[in-house]
Amino acid sequence: MVFMEGLKRFPIGVQDFARLRRDKRYYVDKTNLVYKMTHSSDYCFLSRPRRFGKSLLVSTLKCYFEGRKDLFEGLAMERLETEWRQYPVFLVSFAGNKYTCMEDLSDTLDYMLSEWEKAYGLAPGKLGAWGVRFERVITAAHEQTGMEPVVLVDEYDAPLLDTMDDPDLQLRLKQEMRKFFSPLKDKGGILRFVFLTGITKFSQLSIFSELNNLKIMTMDDDYAAICGITKEELLAQMQPEIQALADKQGLGYDGAVEALARKYDGYHFSKNSPDVYNPFSLINSLSDGELTNYWFATGTPTILTKLIGKHKIDPVTFDRGFEATQDMFDVPAETATNPVPLLYQSGYLTIKGTKKGGRFILGYPNEEVRDGFNKSLMPCYATEDVVTNDTFLMKFSDALEDGDLELALTLMKAFLSSIPYNAERQDENHYKTLFYLIARLCTPFVVRTEEASAAGRSDVVVEAEHAVYVFEFKLDGTVDEALEQIDGKGYLIPYLGRTGADGKPKALHKVGVNFDGATRTLGGWKVREG
C-alpha cells in the first residue's frame, strides 16, 4: 500500500454514505446531481455496470431524504438544500444474495417487509402477499409521519441476472417481483420519490407493471457522470495520489496520468458524456500504487461467460469499434437475440463515438476490460485449462521478446495441436481470432488485426520494442502465397522508419503462415526480413 502523509483515505469497499462521511474518507461530490435529480423527477431509473458506485448513490439518497444534514457538511448539497425534511425511506436491496430458487427471493422480500412491519407496529403479513404488505407499510409510514415515503431500490435486477439461463424460474421471479412493486404505481399519489438502479435494462411491463412515468436517466447527458469519476475530477482532486503512483512505478506525473487513462478511463454513458473512469479500479490503483486489473478480476458474471460460449464473439470487432443504433444496445436484456446489449450494459462495451443519423460507435472502454475480456475468451477458442493457456502465453511472450520467432511459432504449433478438435471451429477466422487473442495477451506488445494499408488489410501486426511482425494467414494455402500478399499489398509500408525507444529503426519482419486443416495446427511458415 502506498503511504504518504496527506494522501486521501479512499473508501475501498465502503458503500455506505454515512460511514464514509463519519470516517472522513474521500468522497467525489455528486450531491449537486443528487439535488437536481430529486427535484426534477419523481420516478427515476439508472443502470450502470457493477462496482460503479450505484449502491453508494442509493445510500446518499437515503441519508439525504432522512434529513441527515450533518453528513453533507462541505458538499454542494449543504448550500442547495434549505429545508432538510425527514421522509420515511424504504431501502429495497437485492444485492448481496444469490437467487437460484424461488425461496431465495421469498426470504429476501419477507425479511424486508417484516422489518418494516415491526417499525410501524403492523401485524406480520402473509407470505407471498408482497404487494399487499408493501402497500400497508407505505400507507402506515405516510399516516404516522405525515410525510411522503421514499422508495429506493438497489440492484433490482440481481434475481433476474442470476436466472437468465433458467427462463421458467426467471418468469416466476418476475411475477413475484411484479406483485411486490405494484404499490409504486397504486400509491404514487403519496410517494415523494422513487429511484431504481441495476446493471441491466429489463422490460418495464415485465416487472414494474404500468409504471409508465419512470424517467430513464441511463443515457441522459445531465447524469452521465453521476456514477464514476471524471477525468476533470481525477486531475483536479487527486494529484498527490497520481504522483505517488508515478514514483512507485518509475513514471513521470504525465506518464502516470496516461497509464491511468489507458487502463481505467474510456467510459461514456450518453451522446455527450464526459470521460468517466471506472471508480473501483481507479481508487484501488491509487491506493495500492499499482496498475492491475481490479474490476475485471472481481469476476465476470456467469451469464456473460455462457454468452461467450454460445455466440461467436469476435474480439477484433470490439477492439476496432463497430457501428450500432441505440436500439441495438440500449434495450431490455431479456429480449435481446445477441450479447451486445448485456455486454454494453455490464460495462464490457461502451460508447466510443457518435455518427450522423443517431448512430454510435461501440468498443472496449479501456485496456483493463479489453485484456480481461480477451483472456475470458481464450478457453472458448483454445483449451478450457487456464494453466495450460497461461503457461503457453508466458513462453510465447518470452520468445517474441527475445526476437526468436522460430521458437515462438514452434510453441504455437504444439499448443494448437493440443486443442480438442471441434469441427465447427476449424475455419480461417477461428485461427485468426485465436492468434489475435494470443498476441493480445502477450503484453506489453502492441497488437493490431486487419491493419489497413493503402491496398488492403494485413491479418495481424505485432509491434514489439525493437521489431514489427506482419502476419498473413492462409488456411490450407501456402506460405509463399501469404508472403506474396504482404508484398503485393504493401502491408509493411506503414512501418518503414518506425524507431524503438533507443532511437534505432525497428526490424521489420514478414511472416507467412499456413494453417493445416487436416492436422488442425500450423502447417508451415516462412519469415523474411522487411
Coordinates of C-alpha atoms in Angstrom, one line a residue:
M1 CA 0.0 0.0 0.0
V2 CA 1.4 3.4 -1.0
F3 CA 1.5 5.7 2.0
M4 CA 2.4 9.4 2.0
E5 CA 1.3 12.0 4.5
G6 CA -1.7 13.8 3.1
L7 CA -2.8 11.1 0.7
K8 CA -6.6 10.5 0.7
R9 CA -8.3 7.7 2.5
F10 CA -10.2 6.2 -0.3
P11 CA -13.4 4.3 0.6
I12 CA -12.3 0.9 -0.6
G13 CA -15.2 -1.5 -0.1
V14 CA -17.3 1.2 1.6
Q15 CA -20.7 1.8 0.0
D16 CA -22.5 3.4 3.0
F17 CA -22.5 7.2 2.7
A18 CA -22.9 7.8 6.5
R19 CA -19.9 5.6 7.3
L20 CA -17.8 7.1 4.6
R21 CA -18.5 10.6 5.9
R22 CA -18.1 9.6 9.6
D23 CA -14.7 8.0 8.8
K24 CA -13.7 11.1 6.8
R25 CA -12.9 9.0 3.7
Y26 CA -12.6 10.7 0.4
Y27 CA -15.9 11.3 -1.5
V28 CA -16.2 12.7 -5.0
D29 CA -19.0 15.2 -4.5
K30 CA -22.0 14.2 -6.7
T31 CA -24.6 15.9 -4.4
N32 CA -25.3 18.7 -6.9
L33 CA -26.6 15.9 -9.3
V34 CA -28.5 14.3 -6.5
Y35 CA -30.3 17.5 -5.7
K36 CA -31.1 18.2 -9.4
M37 CA -32.4 14.6 -9.9
T38 CA -34.6 14.6 -6.8
H39 CA -36.1 18.0 -7.7
S40 CA -36.8 17.3 -11.4
S41 CA -38.4 13.9 -11.4
D42 CA -40.5 11.7 -9.0
Y43 CA -39.7 8.3 -10.6
C44 CA -36.1 7.6 -11.9
F45 CA -34.2 4.6 -13.2
L46 CA -30.5 4.4 -13.7
S47 CA -28.4 1.4 -14.9
R48 CA -24.7 1.3 -14.6
P49 CA -22.1 -1.5 -14.6
R50 CA -21.2 -3.4 -11.4
R51 CA -18.9 -1.6 -8.9
F52 CA -19.6 1.8 -10.4
G53 CA -21.0 3.3 -7.2
K54 CA -24.7 2.6 -7.6
S55 CA -25.1 1.4 -4.0
L56 CA -23.2 4.5 -2.7
L57 CA -25.6 6.7 -4.7
V58 CA -28.6 4.9 -3.2
S59 CA -27.1 5.3 0.3
T60 CA -26.5 9.0 -0.4
L61 CA -30.1 9.4 -1.4
K62 CA -31.2 7.6 1.7
C63 CA -29.2 9.9 4.0
Y64 CA -30.5 13.0 2.1
F65 CA -34.1 12.1 2.4
E66 CA -33.7 11.2 6.1
G67 CA -32.6 14.8 6.6
R68 CA -29.1 14.0 7.9
K69 CA -27.8 17.5 7.2
D70 CA -24.6 16.9 9.2
L71 CA -23.3 14.3 6.7
F72 CA -23.4 16.8 3.9
E73 CA -21.3 19.5 5.5
G74 CA -18.9 20.9 3.0
L75 CA -20.7 19.4 0.0
A76 CA -22.7 21.0 -2.7
M77 CA -25.9 19.8 -1.1
E78 CA -25.2 22.0 2.0
R79 CA -25.8 25.2 0.0
L80 CA -28.5 23.8 -2.3
E81 CA -30.9 22.4 0.3
T82 CA -32.6 24.8 2.7
E83 CA -35.4 22.8 4.2
W84 CA -33.9 19.3 5.2
R85 CA -37.2 17.5 5.7
Q86 CA -37.2 13.9 7.2
Y87 CA -39.1 11.4 5.0
P88 CA -39.7 7.8 5.8
V89 CA -37.3 5.9 3.5
F90 CA -37.8 2.3 2.3
L91 CA -34.5 0.9 1.0
V92 CA -35.1 -2.2 -1.1
S93 CA -31.8 -4.1 -1.8
F94 CA -31.4 -7.2 -3.8
A95 CA -27.6 -7.0 -3.6
G96 CA -25.5 -9.5 -1.5
N97 CA -27.6 -12.6 -2.2
K98 CA -27.7 -15.3 -4.9
Y99 CA -31.1 -16.1 -6.4
T100 CA -31.1 -19.7 -7.5
C101 CA -34.6 -20.7 -6.4
M102 CA -37.9 -19.1 -5.5
E103 CA -37.2 -19.4 -1.8
D104 CA -34.2 -17.1 -2.1
L105 CA -36.4 -14.2 -3.4
S106 CA -39.2 -15.0 -0.9
D107 CA -36.8 -14.9 2.0
T108 CA -35.4 -11.6 0.9
L109 CA -38.8 -10.0 0.5
D110 CA -40.2 -11.4 3.7
Y111 CA -37.2 -10.2 5.7
M112 CA -37.5 -6.6 4.4
L113 CA -41.3 -6.4 4.8
S114 CA -41.1 -8.0 8.3
E115 CA -38.7 -5.3 9.5
W116 CA -40.9 -2.5 8.1
E117 CA -44.0 -4.0 9.7
K118 CA -42.2 -4.0 13.1
A119 CA -41.1 -0.4 12.6
Y120 CA -44.7 0.8 12.0
G121 CA -46.4 -1.5 14.5
L122 CA -48.2 -3.7 12.0
A123 CA -49.0 -7.4 12.4
P124 CA -46.9 -9.7 10.3
G125 CA -48.2 -10.2 6.9
K126 CA -48.8 -13.4 4.9
L127 CA -46.0 -15.0 2.9
G128 CA -46.5 -14.3 -0.8
A129 CA -48.7 -11.3 -0.3
W130 CA -45.9 -9.0 -1.2
G131 CA -47.8 -6.2 -2.8
V132 CA -50.4 -6.0 -0.1
R133 CA -47.8 -5.9 2.6
F134 CA -45.7 -3.3 0.9
E135 CA -48.8 -1.1 0.4
R136 CA -49.7 -1.4 4.1
V137 CA -46.3 -0.2 5.3
I138 CA -46.2 2.6 2.8
T139 CA -49.6 3.8 3.9
A140 CA -48.7 3.4 7.6
A141 CA -45.5 5.4 7.1
H142 CA -47.4 8.2 5.5
E143 CA -50.2 8.3 8.1
Q144 CA -47.8 8.0 11.1
T145 CA -45.3 10.6 10.0
G146 CA -47.4 12.9 7.9
M147 CA -44.6 12.8 5.3
E148 CA -44.4 11.3 1.8
P149 CA -42.5 8.0 1.7
V150 CA -39.4 7.5 -0.4
V151 CA -38.6 4.1 -2.1
L152 CA -35.0 3.3 -3.2
V153 CA -34.3 0.1 -5.0
D154 CA -30.7 -1.1 -5.3
E155 CA -29.7 -3.9 -7.8
Y156 CA -33.3 -4.6 -8.8
D157 CA -32.1 -7.0 -11.5
A158 CA -29.9 -9.2 -9.3
P159 CA -32.5 -12.0 -9.2
L160 CA -33.1 -11.8 -12.9
L161 CA -29.4 -11.9 -13.9
D162 CA -28.9 -14.9 -11.7
T163 CA -31.6 -16.8 -13.6
M164 CA -31.1 -15.8 -17.2
D165 CA -30.2 -19.4 -18.1
D166 CA -33.4 -20.6 -16.5
P167 CA -36.3 -18.9 -18.3
D168 CA -39.0 -20.7 -16.3
L169 CA -37.6 -19.7 -12.9
Q170 CA -36.9 -16.2 -14.1
L171 CA -40.5 -15.8 -15.2
R172 CA -41.7 -16.9 -11.8
L173 CA -39.4 -14.5 -10.1
K174 CA -40.6 -11.7 -12.3
Q175 CA -44.2 -12.5 -11.4
E176 CA -43.4 -12.3 -7.7
M177 CA -41.4 -9.1 -8.1
R178 CA -44.2 -7.5 -10.1
K179 CA -46.5 -8.2 -7.1
F180 CA -44.0 -6.5 -4.8
F181 CA -43.5 -3.4 -6.9
S182 CA -47.2 -2.9 -7.7
P183 CA -47.8 -0.3 -5.0
L184 CA -45.2 2.0 -6.7
K185 CA -48.0 2.8 -9.2
D186 CA -51.0 2.4 -6.9
K187 CA -49.6 4.6 -4.1
G188 CA -48.0 7.1 -6.5
G189 CA -50.1 10.0 -5.1
I190 CA -48.4 9.8 -1.7
L191 CA -44.8 8.9 -2.7
R192 CA -42.2 11.7 -2.6
F193 CA -39.5 9.9 -4.7
V194 CA -38.8 6.5 -6.3
F195 CA -35.4 5.5 -7.5
L196 CA -34.4 2.2 -9.1
T197 CA -31.0 1.1 -10.1
G198 CA -29.3 -2.0 -11.5
I199 CA -26.9 -3.2 -14.1
T200 CA -29.3 -4.1 -16.9
K201 CA -32.4 -2.8 -18.5
F202 CA -35.4 -5.2 -18.3
S203 CA -38.8 -4.5 -19.8
Q204 CA -40.9 -2.2 -17.6
L205 CA -44.0 -4.2 -18.2
S206 CA -42.3 -7.4 -17.1
I207 CA -41.5 -6.1 -13.6
F208 CA -42.9 -2.7 -12.9
S209 CA -46.3 -3.3 -14.4
E210 CA -47.8 0.0 -15.6
L211 CA -45.2 2.3 -14.2
N212 CA -45.3 4.5 -17.3
N213 CA -43.9 7.7 -15.6
L214 CA -40.5 6.3 -15.0
K215 CA -37.7 8.7 -16.0
I216 CA -34.9 6.7 -17.7
M217 CA -31.7 8.5 -16.8
T218 CA -29.3 5.9 -18.1
M219 CA -28.3 7.8 -21.3
D220 CA -29.1 11.3 -20.1
D221 CA -26.2 13.7 -20.7
D222 CA -27.1 15.6 -17.5
Y223 CA -26.4 12.5 -15.4
A224 CA -23.7 10.8 -17.3
A225 CA -21.2 11.4 -14.5
I226 CA -23.5 10.7 -11.5
C227 CA -21.6 7.5 -11.0
G228 CA -17.8 7.1 -11.7
I229 CA -15.0 9.6 -11.6
T230 CA -14.5 12.0 -14.5
K231 CA -11.1 13.0 -16.0
E232 CA -11.6 16.5 -14.6
E233 CA -12.3 15.2 -11.1
L234 CA -9.2 13.0 -11.2
L235 CA -6.8 15.7 -12.3
A236 CA -8.3 18.4 -10.1
Q237 CA -8.6 16.4 -6.9
M238 CA -6.1 13.5 -6.9
Q239 CA -2.7 15.0 -7.9
P240 CA -0.8 13.8 -4.8
E241 CA -2.1 10.2 -5.4
I242 CA -1.2 10.3 -9.0
Q243 CA 2.3 11.5 -8.1
A244 CA 2.7 8.7 -5.6
L245 CA 1.7 6.1 -8.2
A246 CA 4.2 7.7 -10.6
D247 CA 7.0 7.5 -8.1
K248 CA 6.3 3.9 -7.3
Q249 CA 6.1 2.8 -10.9
G250 CA 9.0 4.8 -12.1
L251 CA 6.9 7.0 -14.2
G252 CA 6.7 10.8 -14.5
Y253 CA 3.5 12.5 -13.5
D254 CA 2.3 12.8 -17.1
G255 CA 3.2 9.1 -17.7
A256 CA 1.1 8.1 -14.7
V257 CA -1.9 10.1 -16.0
E258 CA -1.5 8.5 -19.4
A259 CA -1.3 5.0 -17.9
L260 CA -4.4 5.5 -15.7
A261 CA -6.3 6.7 -18.7
R262 CA -5.3 3.7 -20.9
K263 CA -6.1 1.3 -18.1
Y264 CA -9.3 2.6 -16.5
D265 CA -10.8 5.5 -18.5
G266 CA -12.9 5.5 -21.6
Y267 CA -16.5 5.0 -20.4
H268 CA -19.2 7.2 -22.0
F269 CA -22.8 6.7 -21.0
S270 CA -24.5 9.2 -23.3
K271 CA -24.0 11.0 -26.6
N272 CA -22.2 13.9 -24.9
S273 CA -20.8 12.1 -21.9
P274 CA -17.5 13.2 -20.3
D275 CA -14.7 10.7 -20.0
V276 CA -15.6 8.5 -17.0
Y277 CA -13.1 6.3 -15.2
N278 CA -14.1 3.0 -13.6
P279 CA -14.1 4.2 -9.9
F280 CA -13.5 0.8 -8.4
S281 CA -10.3 0.3 -10.4
L282 CA -9.1 3.9 -10.2
I283 CA -9.3 4.2 -6.4
N284 CA -7.7 0.8 -5.9
S285 CA -4.9 1.7 -8.2
L286 CA -4.2 5.0 -6.5
S287 CA -4.4 3.3 -3.1
D288 CA -2.0 0.4 -4.0
G289 CA 0.2 2.3 -6.4
E290 CA -0.3 -0.5 -8.9
L291 CA -1.8 -0.8 -12.4
T292 CA -3.6 -4.1 -12.3
N293 CA -7.0 -5.4 -13.4
Y294 CA -9.0 -4.7 -10.3
W295 CA -12.5 -4.5 -11.8
F296 CA -12.3 -7.5 -14.2
A297 CA -10.6 -9.6 -11.5
T298 CA -13.7 -9.4 -9.3
G299 CA -15.3 -11.9 -11.6
T300 CA -17.1 -12.0 -14.9
P301 CA -20.9 -12.6 -14.4
T302 CA -21.7 -16.2 -15.1
I303 CA -24.3 -15.3 -17.7
L304 CA -21.6 -13.5 -19.7
T305 CA -19.3 -16.5 -19.7
K306 CA -22.2 -18.6 -21.0
L307 CA -23.0 -16.0 -23.7
I308 CA -19.3 -16.0 -24.8
G309 CA -19.5 -19.7 -25.3
K310 CA -22.9 -19.6 -27.1
H311 CA -22.2 -16.8 -29.5
K312 CA -19.3 -16.5 -31.8
I313 CA -17.9 -13.3 -30.4
D314 CA -15.3 -11.5 -32.5
P315 CA -13.0 -9.6 -30.2
V316 CA -11.3 -7.8 -33.1
T317 CA -14.6 -6.1 -33.9
F318 CA -14.9 -4.9 -30.3
D319 CA -11.3 -3.7 -30.3
R320 CA -11.7 -1.8 -33.5
G321 CA -15.2 -0.5 -32.7
F322 CA -18.4 -1.0 -34.6
E323 CA -21.4 1.0 -35.5
A324 CA -24.7 0.5 -33.7
T325 CA -28.0 2.2 -33.3
Q326 CA -29.3 2.8 -29.8
D327 CA -31.9 0.1 -30.4
M328 CA -29.1 -2.4 -30.7
F329 CA -27.7 -1.9 -27.2
D330 CA -30.0 0.2 -25.0
V331 CA -32.8 -2.4 -25.0
P332 CA -34.1 -4.9 -22.4
A333 CA -31.6 -7.7 -22.0
E334 CA -34.3 -10.3 -21.8
T335 CA -35.5 -9.7 -25.4
A336 CA -32.0 -9.4 -26.9
T337 CA -31.0 -12.0 -29.6
N338 CA -27.3 -11.3 -29.2
P339 CA -24.9 -10.5 -26.4
V340 CA -24.3 -6.8 -27.3
P341 CA -27.0 -5.3 -25.0
L342 CA -25.8 -7.2 -22.0
L343 CA -22.1 -6.6 -22.8
Y344 CA -22.8 -2.8 -23.1
Q345 CA -25.0 -2.6 -20.0
S346 CA -22.5 -4.6 -18.0
G347 CA -19.6 -2.3 -18.9
Y348 CA -17.7 -4.6 -21.3
L349 CA -18.5 -2.3 -24.2
T350 CA -19.1 1.5 -24.1
I351 CA -19.8 4.4 -26.4
K352 CA -16.6 5.4 -28.2
G353 CA -18.1 7.9 -30.6
T354 CA -21.1 9.1 -32.4
K355 CA -22.0 9.5 -36.1
K356 CA -24.7 11.2 -38.1
G357 CA -28.1 9.6 -38.2
G358 CA -28.2 8.8 -34.4
R359 CA -25.6 6.1 -34.7
F360 CA -23.0 5.2 -32.2
I361 CA -19.5 3.5 -32.2
L362 CA -19.2 0.8 -29.5
G363 CA -16.0 -0.7 -28.4
Y364 CA -13.9 -1.7 -25.4
P365 CA -13.6 1.2 -22.9
N366 CA -10.0 0.6 -21.9
E367 CA -7.1 -1.9 -21.6
E368 CA -8.3 -3.5 -18.4
V369 CA -11.6 -4.6 -20.0
R370 CA -10.1 -5.5 -23.3
D371 CA -7.3 -7.6 -21.8
G372 CA -9.6 -9.2 -19.2
F373 CA -12.3 -9.9 -21.8
N374 CA -9.8 -11.4 -24.2
K375 CA -8.5 -13.7 -21.5
S376 CA -12.0 -14.9 -20.7
L377 CA -12.5 -15.7 -24.4
M378 CA -9.3 -17.8 -24.6
P379 CA -11.0 -21.0 -23.3
C380 CA -13.7 -20.7 -26.0
Y381 CA -11.1 -20.7 -28.8
A382 CA -8.3 -22.8 -27.2
T383 CA -8.4 -25.2 -24.2
E384 CA -10.5 -24.8 -21.1
D385 CA -7.4 -25.4 -18.9
V386 CA -6.4 -21.9 -17.8
V387 CA -3.0 -23.1 -16.6
T388 CA -2.2 -24.6 -20.0
N389 CA -3.2 -21.4 -21.7
D390 CA -1.2 -19.2 -19.4
T391 CA 1.9 -21.3 -19.5
F392 CA 1.9 -21.2 -23.3
L393 CA 1.3 -17.5 -23.3
M394 CA 4.3 -16.8 -21.0
K395 CA 6.6 -18.9 -23.1
F396 CA 5.3 -17.4 -26.3
S397 CA 5.7 -13.9 -24.9
D398 CA 9.3 -14.6 -23.9
A399 CA 10.2 -15.9 -27.3
L400 CA 8.8 -12.8 -29.0
E401 CA 10.6 -10.5 -26.6
D402 CA 13.9 -12.4 -27.4
G403 CA 13.2 -12.0 -31.1
D404 CA 13.1 -15.7 -31.5
L405 CA 10.2 -16.0 -34.0
E406 CA 11.1 -19.6 -34.9
L407 CA 10.7 -20.7 -31.3
A408 CA 7.5 -18.6 -30.9
L409 CA 5.8 -20.3 -33.9
T410 CA 7.1 -23.8 -32.8
L411 CA 5.5 -23.2 -29.4
M412 CA 2.3 -22.1 -31.1
K413 CA 2.3 -25.2 -33.4
A414 CA 2.5 -27.5 -30.3
F415 CA -0.1 -25.5 -28.5
L416 CA -2.6 -25.6 -31.3
S417 CA -2.1 -29.4 -31.6
S418 CA -3.2 -29.8 -28.0
I419 CA -6.6 -28.1 -28.6
P420 CA -9.5 -30.5 -28.6
Y421 CA -11.0 -30.9 -32.1
N422 CA -14.2 -29.0 -32.9
A423 CA -15.2 -29.3 -36.5
E424 CA -17.4 -26.2 -36.3
R425 CA -14.4 -24.0 -35.4
Q426 CA -11.9 -25.1 -38.0
D427 CA -12.0 -22.1 -40.3
E428 CA -9.6 -19.3 -41.1
N429 CA -11.4 -16.8 -39.0
H430 CA -11.2 -19.1 -35.9
Y431 CA -7.5 -19.3 -36.3
K432 CA -7.0 -15.6 -36.9
T433 CA -9.1 -14.9 -33.8
L434 CA -7.1 -17.3 -31.7
F435 CA -3.8 -15.9 -32.9
Y436 CA -5.1 -12.4 -32.2
L437 CA -6.0 -13.4 -28.6
I438 CA -2.6 -15.0 -28.1
A439 CA -0.8 -11.9 -29.4
R440 CA -3.0 -9.5 -27.5
L441 CA -2.5 -11.3 -24.2
C442 CA 1.3 -11.2 -24.6
T443 CA 1.8 -7.8 -23.1
P444 CA 3.5 -5.4 -23.5
F445 CA 3.2 -5.8 -27.3
V446 CA 1.1 -3.5 -29.4
V447 CA -1.2 -5.8 -31.5
R448 CA -3.5 -4.8 -34.3
T449 CA -5.6 -7.0 -36.6
E450 CA -6.6 -6.3 -40.1
E451 CA -4.4 -3.3 -40.1
A452 CA -5.2 -1.1 -43.1
S453 CA -2.7 0.0 -45.7
A454 CA -3.3 1.8 -49.0
A455 CA -4.0 -1.5 -50.8
G456 CA -5.7 -3.7 -48.1
R457 CA -5.5 -5.1 -44.6
S458 CA -3.0 -7.4 -43.0
D459 CA -4.2 -10.1 -40.8
V460 CA -2.2 -9.3 -37.6
V461 CA 0.6 -6.9 -36.7
V462 CA 2.7 -7.4 -33.6
E463 CA 4.8 -4.5 -32.7
A464 CA 7.4 -5.3 -30.0
E465 CA 10.0 -2.9 -28.6
H466 CA 12.6 -3.4 -31.3
A467 CA 10.7 -5.1 -34.1
V468 CA 7.5 -5.2 -36.1
Y469 CA 6.0 -8.5 -37.3
V470 CA 3.4 -8.5 -40.0
F471 CA 1.5 -11.8 -40.3
E472 CA -0.6 -13.1 -43.1
F473 CA -2.5 -16.4 -42.7
K474 CA -3.7 -18.9 -45.2
L475 CA -5.9 -21.9 -44.4
D476 CA -4.8 -24.9 -46.4
G477 CA -2.9 -22.5 -48.7
T478 CA 0.9 -21.8 -49.0
V479 CA 3.2 -19.7 -47.1
D480 CA 4.5 -18.2 -50.3
E481 CA 1.0 -17.0 -51.2
A482 CA 0.9 -15.3 -47.8
L483 CA 4.3 -13.6 -48.3
E484 CA 3.3 -12.5 -51.8
Q485 CA 0.2 -10.9 -50.4
I486 CA 2.2 -9.0 -47.8
D487 CA 4.5 -7.7 -50.6
G488 CA 1.8 -7.1 -53.1
K489 CA -0.5 -5.1 -50.7
G490 CA 2.4 -3.2 -49.1
Y491 CA 1.5 -4.2 -45.6
L492 CA 4.9 -3.3 -44.2
I493 CA 5.0 0.2 -45.8
P494 CA 3.3 2.0 -42.8
Y495 CA 6.1 0.8 -40.5
L496 CA 9.1 1.9 -42.6
G497 CA 11.2 4.2 -40.4
R498 CA 9.5 3.2 -37.2
T499 CA 12.0 3.6 -34.3
G500 CA 12.3 2.0 -30.9
A501 CA 12.9 3.6 -27.5
D502 CA 16.7 3.6 -28.3
G503 CA 16.1 5.7 -31.5
K504 CA 17.2 2.9 -33.8
P505 CA 14.9 1.7 -36.7
K506 CA 12.8 -1.3 -35.7
A507 CA 13.5 -4.5 -37.6
L508 CA 10.7 -5.4 -39.9
H509 CA 9.6 -9.0 -40.5
K510 CA 7.1 -10.5 -42.9
V511 CA 5.6 -13.8 -41.6
G512 CA 3.7 -16.1 -43.9
V513 CA 1.7 -18.7 -42.0
N514 CA -0.2 -21.7 -43.3
F515 CA -2.8 -23.5 -41.1
D516 CA -3.3 -27.1 -42.0
G517 CA -7.0 -28.0 -41.7
A518 CA -6.2 -31.8 -41.5
T519 CA -3.8 -31.6 -38.6
R520 CA -5.5 -28.5 -37.0
T521 CA -2.3 -26.7 -36.4
L522 CA 0.4 -24.7 -38.2
G523 CA 1.4 -26.5 -41.3
G524 CA 4.4 -24.3 -42.0
W525 CA 5.7 -20.7 -42.0
K526 CA 8.4 -18.5 -43.5
V527 CA 9.9 -15.4 -42.1
R528 CA 11.5 -12.8 -44.3
E529 CA 13.2 -9.5 -43.3
G530 CA 11.4 -6.4 -44.5

